[in-house]
């Protein structure tokens, strides 16, 4: 379509751009850019990933920064078309030392304590929460975070105390339906009445 606004787009990035943006920059430097770059399954070396800020980023103590602990989801929900489904538990995560270094640097240099953890499902693995809790206790960095979590795992794995120790401030839960039969059909069979009762319990904490 010649009238499409996409005609004004010079380059399209499809999927994850951690790696492809470097390829684009190299190609631009060599005057050899392509119309599109694609990384649907994430080629990023996340275990050794580093997010570093500089003075020109103008970070303030009240800034809420993104923080990635792991990427991909261990589940295969029937309604989900996300590209990184079904990974093994405990895989494709950043090393504890890299996470700690980032938290320490942001705290010591900019006074930042607030984070939005960008993991697809933060509480898919207790070991991940235990790592965060251990860092917080050992370093005394008063960080706190917001993240997406599965309510059923929170309940079934008894994660409340662990989440609090790890620095949770707010959690976003995905409640796909309040109709029990629909939940069963998509593999989410926990009774909605029980879900809301658990939420009411959490609100009293």
PDB file of C-alpha atoms in Angstrom:
ATOM      1  CA  UNK A   1       0.000   0.000   0.000  1.00  0.00           C
ATOM      2  CA  UNK A   2       1.759   3.203  -1.130  1.00  0.00           C
ATOM      3  CA  UNK A   3      -0.283   5.238   1.382  1.00  0.00           C
ATOM      4  CA  UNK A   4       0.704   3.084   4.351  1.00  0.00           C
ATOM      5  CA  UNK A   5       2.586   4.910   7.133  1.00  0.00           C
ATOM      6  CA  UNK A   6       4.988   1.972   7.074  1.00  0.00           C
ATOM      7  CA  UNK A   7       6.389   3.418   3.863  1.00  0.00           C
ATOM      8  CA  UNK A   8       8.109   6.003   6.088  1.00  0.00           C
ATOM      9  CA  UNK A   9       9.911   3.260   8.061  1.00  0.00           C
ATOM     10  CA  UNK A  10      13.487   2.701   6.939  1.00  0.00           C
ATOM     11  CA  UNK A  11      14.300  -0.363   9.035  1.00  0.00           C
ATOM     12  CA  UNK A  12      12.074  -2.851  10.899  1.00  0.00           C
ATOM     13  CA  UNK A  13      13.289  -4.739  13.980  1.00  0.00           C
ATOM     14  CA  UNK A  14      11.373  -7.972  14.563  1.00  0.00           C
ATOM     15  CA  UNK A  15      11.504  -9.813  17.893  1.00  0.00           C
ATOM     16  CA  UNK A  16      14.332  -9.013  20.293  1.00  0.00           C
ATOM     17  CA  UNK A  17      16.684  -6.197  19.366  1.00  0.00           C
ATOM     18  CA  UNK A  18      19.479  -6.741  21.928  1.00  0.00           C
ATOM     19  CA  UNK A  19      21.648  -8.368  19.289  1.00  0.00           C
ATOM     20  CA  UNK A  20      20.180  -7.073  16.040  1.00  0.00           C
ATOM     21  CA  UNK A  21      20.593  -3.413  17.017  1.00  0.00           C
ATOM     22  CA  UNK A  22      24.350  -4.016  17.064  1.00  0.00           C
ATOM     23  CA  UNK A  23      24.133  -5.556  13.625  1.00  0.00           C
ATOM     24  CA  UNK A  24      22.161  -2.549  12.392  1.00  0.00           C
ATOM     25  CA  UNK A  25      24.682  -0.067  13.793  1.00  0.00           C
ATOM     26  CA  UNK A  26      27.540  -1.953  12.154  1.00  0.00           C
ATOM     27  CA  UNK A  27      25.693  -2.066   8.827  1.00  0.00           C
ATOM     28  CA  UNK A  28      24.871   1.656   9.008  1.00  0.00           C
ATOM     29  CA  UNK A  29      28.520   2.420   9.634  1.00  0.00           C
ATOM     30  CA  UNK A  30      29.400   0.419   6.523  1.00  0.00           C
ATOM     31  CA  UNK A  31      26.528   1.986   4.555  1.00  0.00           C
ATOM     32  CA  UNK A  32      25.015  -1.452   4.082  1.00  0.00           C
ATOM     33  CA  UNK A  33      21.821  -1.509   6.172  1.00  0.00           C
ATOM     34  CA  UNK A  34      19.037  -4.000   5.477  1.00  0.00           C
ATOM     35  CA  UNK A  35      15.283  -3.266   5.438  1.00  0.00           C
ATOM     36  CA  UNK A  36      14.659  -5.643   8.363  1.00  0.00           C
ATOM     37  CA  UNK A  37      16.425  -7.531  11.145  1.00  0.00           C
ATOM     38  CA  UNK A  38      14.936 -10.422  13.088  1.00  0.00           C
ATOM     39  CA  UNK A  39      15.667 -12.238  16.339  1.00  0.00           C
ATOM     40  CA  UNK A  40      12.441 -14.053  17.316  1.00  0.00           C
ATOM     41  CA  UNK A  41      14.075 -16.429  19.835  1.00  0.00           C
ATOM     42  CA  UNK A  42      16.548 -14.027  21.512  1.00  0.00           C
ATOM     43  CA  UNK A  43      20.219 -14.624  20.754  1.00  0.00           C
ATOM     44  CA  UNK A  44      21.229 -12.384  23.660  1.00  0.00           C
ATOM     45  CA  UNK A  45      23.836 -13.771  26.107  1.00  0.00           C
ATOM     46  CA  UNK A  46      21.672 -13.043  29.100  1.00  0.00           C
ATOM     47  CA  UNK A  47      23.802 -14.835  31.687  1.00  0.00           C
ATOM     48  CA  UNK A  48      26.538 -12.244  31.201  1.00  0.00           C
ATOM     49  CA  UNK A  49      24.203  -9.346  30.407  1.00  0.00           C
ATOM     50  CA  UNK A  50      25.052  -5.959  31.932  1.00  0.00           C
ATOM     51  CA  UNK A  51      22.869  -2.845  32.110  1.00  0.00           C
ATOM     52  CA  UNK A  52      25.001   0.168  32.971  1.00  0.00           C
ATOM     53  CA  UNK A  53      23.961   3.813  33.361  1.00  0.00           C
ATOM     54  CA  UNK A  54      26.002   6.996  33.067  1.00  0.00           C
ATOM     55  CA  UNK A  55      25.747  10.526  34.429  1.00  0.00           C
ATOM     56  CA  UNK A  56      24.211  11.759  31.184  1.00  0.00           C
ATOM     57  CA  UNK A  57      21.245   9.419  31.816  1.00  0.00           C
ATOM     58  CA  UNK A  58      20.242  11.847  34.608  1.00  0.00           C
ATOM     59  CA  UNK A  59      19.094   9.157  37.038  1.00  0.00           C
ATOM     60  CA  UNK A  60      17.416  10.398  40.210  1.00  0.00           C
ATOM     61  CA  UNK A  61      16.964   8.410  43.435  1.00  0.00           C
ATOM     62  CA  UNK A  62      13.221   8.146  42.773  1.00  0.00           C
ATOM     63  CA  UNK A  63      13.757   6.699  39.278  1.00  0.00           C
ATOM     64  CA  UNK A  64      12.232   3.243  38.737  1.00  0.00           C
ATOM     65  CA  UNK A  65      14.579   1.238  36.536  1.00  0.00           C
ATOM     66  CA  UNK A  66      13.919  -1.881  34.518  1.00  0.00           C
ATOM     67  CA  UNK A  67      15.706  -4.977  35.821  1.00  0.00           C
ATOM     68  CA  UNK A  68      15.882  -8.302  34.007  1.00  0.00           C
ATOM     69  CA  UNK A  69      16.629 -11.461  36.003  1.00  0.00           C
ATOM     70  CA  UNK A  70      15.626 -14.021  33.390  1.00  0.00           C
ATOM     71  CA  UNK A  71      13.964 -14.234  30.001  1.00  0.00           C
ATOM     72  CA  UNK A  72      11.438 -16.704  28.643  1.00  0.00           C
ATOM     73  CA  UNK A  73       8.634 -18.683  30.248  1.00  0.00           C
ATOM     74  CA  UNK A  74       8.657 -22.274  31.547  1.00  0.00           C
ATOM     75  CA  UNK A  75       4.953 -22.659  30.769  1.00  0.00           C
ATOM     76  CA  UNK A  76       3.014 -23.328  27.569  1.00  0.00           C
ATOM     77  CA  UNK A  77      -0.391 -21.776  28.168  1.00  0.00           C
ATOM     78  CA  UNK A  78      -2.805 -22.734  25.415  1.00  0.00           C
ATOM     79  CA  UNK A  79      -3.751 -19.128  24.608  1.00  0.00           C
ATOM     80  CA  UNK A  80      -0.222 -17.710  24.514  1.00  0.00           C
ATOM     81  CA  UNK A  81       1.728 -17.019  21.311  1.00  0.00           C
ATOM     82  CA  UNK A  82       4.846 -15.680  23.028  1.00  0.00           C
ATOM     83  CA  UNK A  83       8.011 -16.822  21.255  1.00  0.00           C
ATOM     84  CA  UNK A  84      10.016 -18.016  24.268  1.00  0.00           C
ATOM     85  CA  UNK A  85       7.728 -20.634  25.785  1.00  0.00           C
ATOM     86  CA  UNK A  86       8.598 -23.899  27.475  1.00  0.00           C
ATOM     87  CA  UNK A  87      12.140 -23.195  28.632  1.00  0.00           C
ATOM     88  CA  UNK A  88      13.631 -25.402  31.348  1.00  0.00           C
ATOM     89  CA  UNK A  89      13.296 -24.085  34.885  1.00  0.00           C
ATOM     90  CA  UNK A  90      16.391 -22.196  35.977  1.00  0.00           C
ATOM     91  CA  UNK A  91      17.698 -21.632  32.455  1.00  0.00           C
ATOM     92  CA  UNK A  92      18.315 -18.439  30.505  1.00  0.00           C
ATOM     93  CA  UNK A  93      18.831 -16.302  33.612  1.00  0.00           C
ATOM     94  CA  UNK A  94      21.456 -13.730  34.545  1.00  0.00           C
ATOM     95  CA  UNK A  95      24.240 -14.704  36.912  1.00  0.00           C
ATOM     96  CA  UNK A  96      23.744 -13.665  40.523  1.00  0.00           C
ATOM     97  CA  UNK A  97      26.951 -11.624  40.449  1.00  0.00           C
ATOM     98  CA  UNK A  98      25.772  -9.569  37.443  1.00  0.00           C
ATOM     99  CA  UNK A  99      22.442  -8.798  39.108  1.00  0.00           C
ATOM    100  CA  UNK A 100      24.145  -7.860  42.362  1.00  0.00           C
ATOM    101  CA  UNK A 101      26.683  -5.635  40.597  1.00  0.00           C
ATOM    102  CA  UNK A 102      23.881  -3.766  38.836  1.00  0.00           C
ATOM    103  CA  UNK A 103      21.878  -3.244  42.017  1.00  0.00           C
ATOM    104  CA  UNK A 104      24.959  -2.114  43.940  1.00  0.00           C
ATOM    105  CA  UNK A 105      26.151   0.270  41.223  1.00  0.00           C
ATOM    106  CA  UNK A 106      22.741   1.933  40.860  1.00  0.00           C
ATOM    107  CA  UNK A 107      22.427   2.294  44.648  1.00  0.00           C
ATOM    108  CA  UNK A 108      25.925   3.583  45.345  1.00  0.00           C
ATOM    109  CA  UNK A 109      26.217   5.919  42.350  1.00  0.00           C
ATOM    110  CA  UNK A 110      22.638   7.184  41.952  1.00  0.00           C
ATOM    111  CA  UNK A 111      20.731   6.214  45.110  1.00  0.00           C
ATOM    112  CA  UNK A 112      18.239   4.173  43.047  1.00  0.00           C
ATOM    113  CA  UNK A 113      16.210   1.568  44.952  1.00  0.00           C
ATOM    114  CA  UNK A 114      13.062   1.051  42.837  1.00  0.00           C
ATOM    115  CA  UNK A 115      12.838  -1.462  39.998  1.00  0.00           C
ATOM    116  CA  UNK A 116      10.383  -2.934  37.555  1.00  0.00           C
ATOM    117  CA  UNK A 117      11.484  -6.533  37.033  1.00  0.00           C
ATOM    118  CA  UNK A 118      10.757  -7.304  33.393  1.00  0.00           C
ATOM    119  CA  UNK A 119      10.794 -11.119  33.619  1.00  0.00           C
ATOM    120  CA  UNK A 120       7.910 -12.809  31.831  1.00  0.00           C
ATOM    121  CA  UNK A 121       6.945 -14.597  35.067  1.00  0.00           C
ATOM    122  CA  UNK A 122       8.995 -13.612  38.111  1.00  0.00           C
ATOM    123  CA  UNK A 123       7.796 -16.367  40.439  1.00  0.00           C
ATOM    124  CA  UNK A 124       8.096 -19.344  38.087  1.00  0.00           C
ATOM    125  CA  UNK A 125      11.036 -20.603  40.151  1.00  0.00           C
ATOM    126  CA  UNK A 126      11.605 -20.249  43.905  1.00  0.00           C
ATOM    127  CA  UNK A 127      15.360 -20.330  43.313  1.00  0.00           C
ATOM    128  CA  UNK A 128      15.130 -16.992  41.491  1.00  0.00           C
ATOM    129  CA  UNK A 129      13.331 -15.397  44.441  1.00  0.00           C
ATOM    130  CA  UNK A 130      15.817 -16.923  46.873  1.00  0.00           C
ATOM    131  CA  UNK A 131      18.689 -15.339  44.935  1.00  0.00           C
ATOM    132  CA  UNK A 132      17.048 -11.913  45.170  1.00  0.00           C
ATOM    133  CA  UNK A 133      16.351 -12.359  48.880  1.00  0.00           C
ATOM    134  CA  UNK A 134      19.931 -13.456  49.537  1.00  0.00           C
ATOM    135  CA  UNK A 135      21.364 -10.436  47.709  1.00  0.00           C
ATOM    136  CA  UNK A 136      19.095  -8.064  49.621  1.00  0.00           C
ATOM    137  CA  UNK A 137      19.946  -9.555  53.005  1.00  0.00           C
ATOM    138  CA  UNK A 138      23.693  -9.814  52.426  1.00  0.00           C
ATOM    139  CA  UNK A 139      24.269  -6.398  50.827  1.00  0.00           C
ATOM    140  CA  UNK A 140      21.710  -4.349  52.781  1.00  0.00           C
ATOM    141  CA  UNK A 141      20.792  -2.558  49.561  1.00  0.00           C
ATOM    142  CA  UNK A 142      17.183  -1.461  50.279  1.00  0.00           C
ATOM    143  CA  UNK A 143      15.877  -2.205  46.801  1.00  0.00           C
ATOM    144  CA  UNK A 144      12.238  -2.974  46.120  1.00  0.00           C
ATOM    145  CA  UNK A 145      10.477  -4.014  42.977  1.00  0.00           C
ATOM    146  CA  UNK A 146       7.301  -4.417  40.954  1.00  0.00           C
ATOM    147  CA  UNK A 147       6.831  -7.473  38.740  1.00  0.00           C
ATOM    148  CA  UNK A 148       4.362  -9.783  37.004  1.00  0.00           C
ATOM    149  CA  UNK A 149       3.650 -13.012  38.880  1.00  0.00           C
ATOM    150  CA  UNK A 150       1.296 -15.967  38.647  1.00  0.00           C
ATOM    151  CA  UNK A 151      -1.211 -15.966  41.470  1.00  0.00           C
ATOM    152  CA  UNK A 152      -1.633 -19.747  41.456  1.00  0.00           C
ATOM    153  CA  UNK A 153       2.116 -20.300  41.893  1.00  0.00           C
ATOM    154  CA  UNK A 154       2.240 -17.697  44.656  1.00  0.00           C
ATOM    155  CA  UNK A 155      -0.420 -19.680  46.504  1.00  0.00           C
ATOM    156  CA  UNK A 156       0.650 -23.239  45.674  1.00  0.00           C
ATOM    157  CA  UNK A 157       4.348 -22.713  46.363  1.00  0.00           C
ATOM    158  CA  UNK A 158       3.710 -20.679  49.544  1.00  0.00           C
ATOM    159  CA  UNK A 159       5.826 -17.776  48.285  1.00  0.00           C
ATOM    160  CA  UNK A 160       4.504 -14.867  50.344  1.00  0.00           C
ATOM    161  CA  UNK A 161       7.314 -14.734  52.896  1.00  0.00           C
ATOM    162  CA  UNK A 162       9.959 -15.342  50.247  1.00  0.00           C
ATOM    163  CA  UNK A 163       8.579 -12.572  48.030  1.00  0.00           C
ATOM    164  CA  UNK A 164       8.624 -10.126  50.934  1.00  0.00           C
ATOM    165  CA  UNK A 165      12.213 -11.053  51.783  1.00  0.00           C
ATOM    166  CA  UNK A 166      13.208 -10.580  48.149  1.00  0.00           C
ATOM    167  CA  UNK A 167      12.011  -6.955  48.176  1.00  0.00           C
ATOM    168  CA  UNK A 168       8.600  -7.085  46.532  1.00  0.00           C
ATOM    169  CA  UNK A 169       6.592  -3.863  46.664  1.00  0.00           C
ATOM    170  CA  UNK A 170       3.847  -4.524  44.104  1.00  0.00           C
ATOM    171  CA  UNK A 171       2.833  -7.535  42.027  1.00  0.00           C
ATOM    172  CA  UNK A 172       0.710  -7.714  38.891  1.00  0.00           C
ATOM    173  CA  UNK A 173      -1.296 -10.900  38.498  1.00  0.00           C
ATOM    174  CA  UNK A 174      -2.867 -12.228  35.338  1.00  0.00           C
ATOM    175  CA  UNK A 175      -6.352 -13.542  36.049  1.00  0.00           C
ATOM    176  CA  UNK A 176      -7.474 -14.835  32.675  1.00  0.00           C
ATOM    177  CA  UNK A 177     -11.117 -15.448  33.551  1.00  0.00           C
ATOM    178  CA  UNK A 178     -13.593 -15.432  36.425  1.00  0.00           C
ATOM    179  CA  UNK A 179     -15.598 -18.281  34.829  1.00  0.00           C
ATOM    180  CA  UNK A 180     -14.386 -21.566  36.279  1.00  0.00           C
ATOM    181  CA  UNK A 181     -15.301 -23.643  33.206  1.00  0.00           C
ATOM    182  CA  UNK A 182     -13.368 -21.281  30.924  1.00  0.00           C
ATOM    183  CA  UNK A 183     -10.338 -21.509  33.177  1.00  0.00           C
ATOM    184  CA  UNK A 184     -10.381 -25.299  32.979  1.00  0.00           C
ATOM    185  CA  UNK A 185     -10.626 -25.138  29.186  1.00  0.00           C
ATOM    186  CA  UNK A 186      -7.397 -23.128  28.945  1.00  0.00           C
ATOM    187  CA  UNK A 187      -5.520 -25.064  31.601  1.00  0.00           C
ATOM    188  CA  UNK A 188      -6.151 -22.560  34.408  1.00  0.00           C
ATOM    189  CA  UNK A 189      -8.360 -24.617  36.674  1.00  0.00           C
ATOM    190  CA  UNK A 190      -8.016 -22.852  40.022  1.00  0.00           C
ATOM    191  CA  UNK A 191     -11.469 -21.822  41.214  1.00  0.00           C
ATOM    192  CA  UNK A 192     -11.910 -18.029  40.799  1.00  0.00           C
ATOM    193  CA  UNK A 193     -13.610 -17.742  44.209  1.00  0.00           C
ATOM    194  CA  UNK A 194     -10.507 -19.223  45.832  1.00  0.00           C
ATOM    195  CA  UNK A 195      -8.282 -16.874  43.828  1.00  0.00           C
ATOM    196  CA  UNK A 196     -10.089 -13.776  45.058  1.00  0.00           C
ATOM    197  CA  UNK A 197     -10.099 -15.084  48.626  1.00  0.00           C
ATOM    198  CA  UNK A 198      -6.317 -15.449  48.428  1.00  0.00           C
ATOM    199  CA  UNK A 199      -6.023 -11.895  47.072  1.00  0.00           C
ATOM    200  CA  UNK A 200      -8.100 -10.633  49.995  1.00  0.00           C
ATOM    201  CA  UNK A 201      -5.702 -12.429  52.374  1.00  0.00           C
ATOM    202  CA  UNK A 202      -2.716 -10.798  50.684  1.00  0.00           C
ATOM    203  CA  UNK A 203      -4.252  -7.339  51.023  1.00  0.00           C
ATOM    204  CA  UNK A 204      -4.235  -7.702  54.809  1.00  0.00           C
ATOM    205  CA  UNK A 205      -0.445  -8.149  54.953  1.00  0.00           C
TER     206      UNK A 205
END
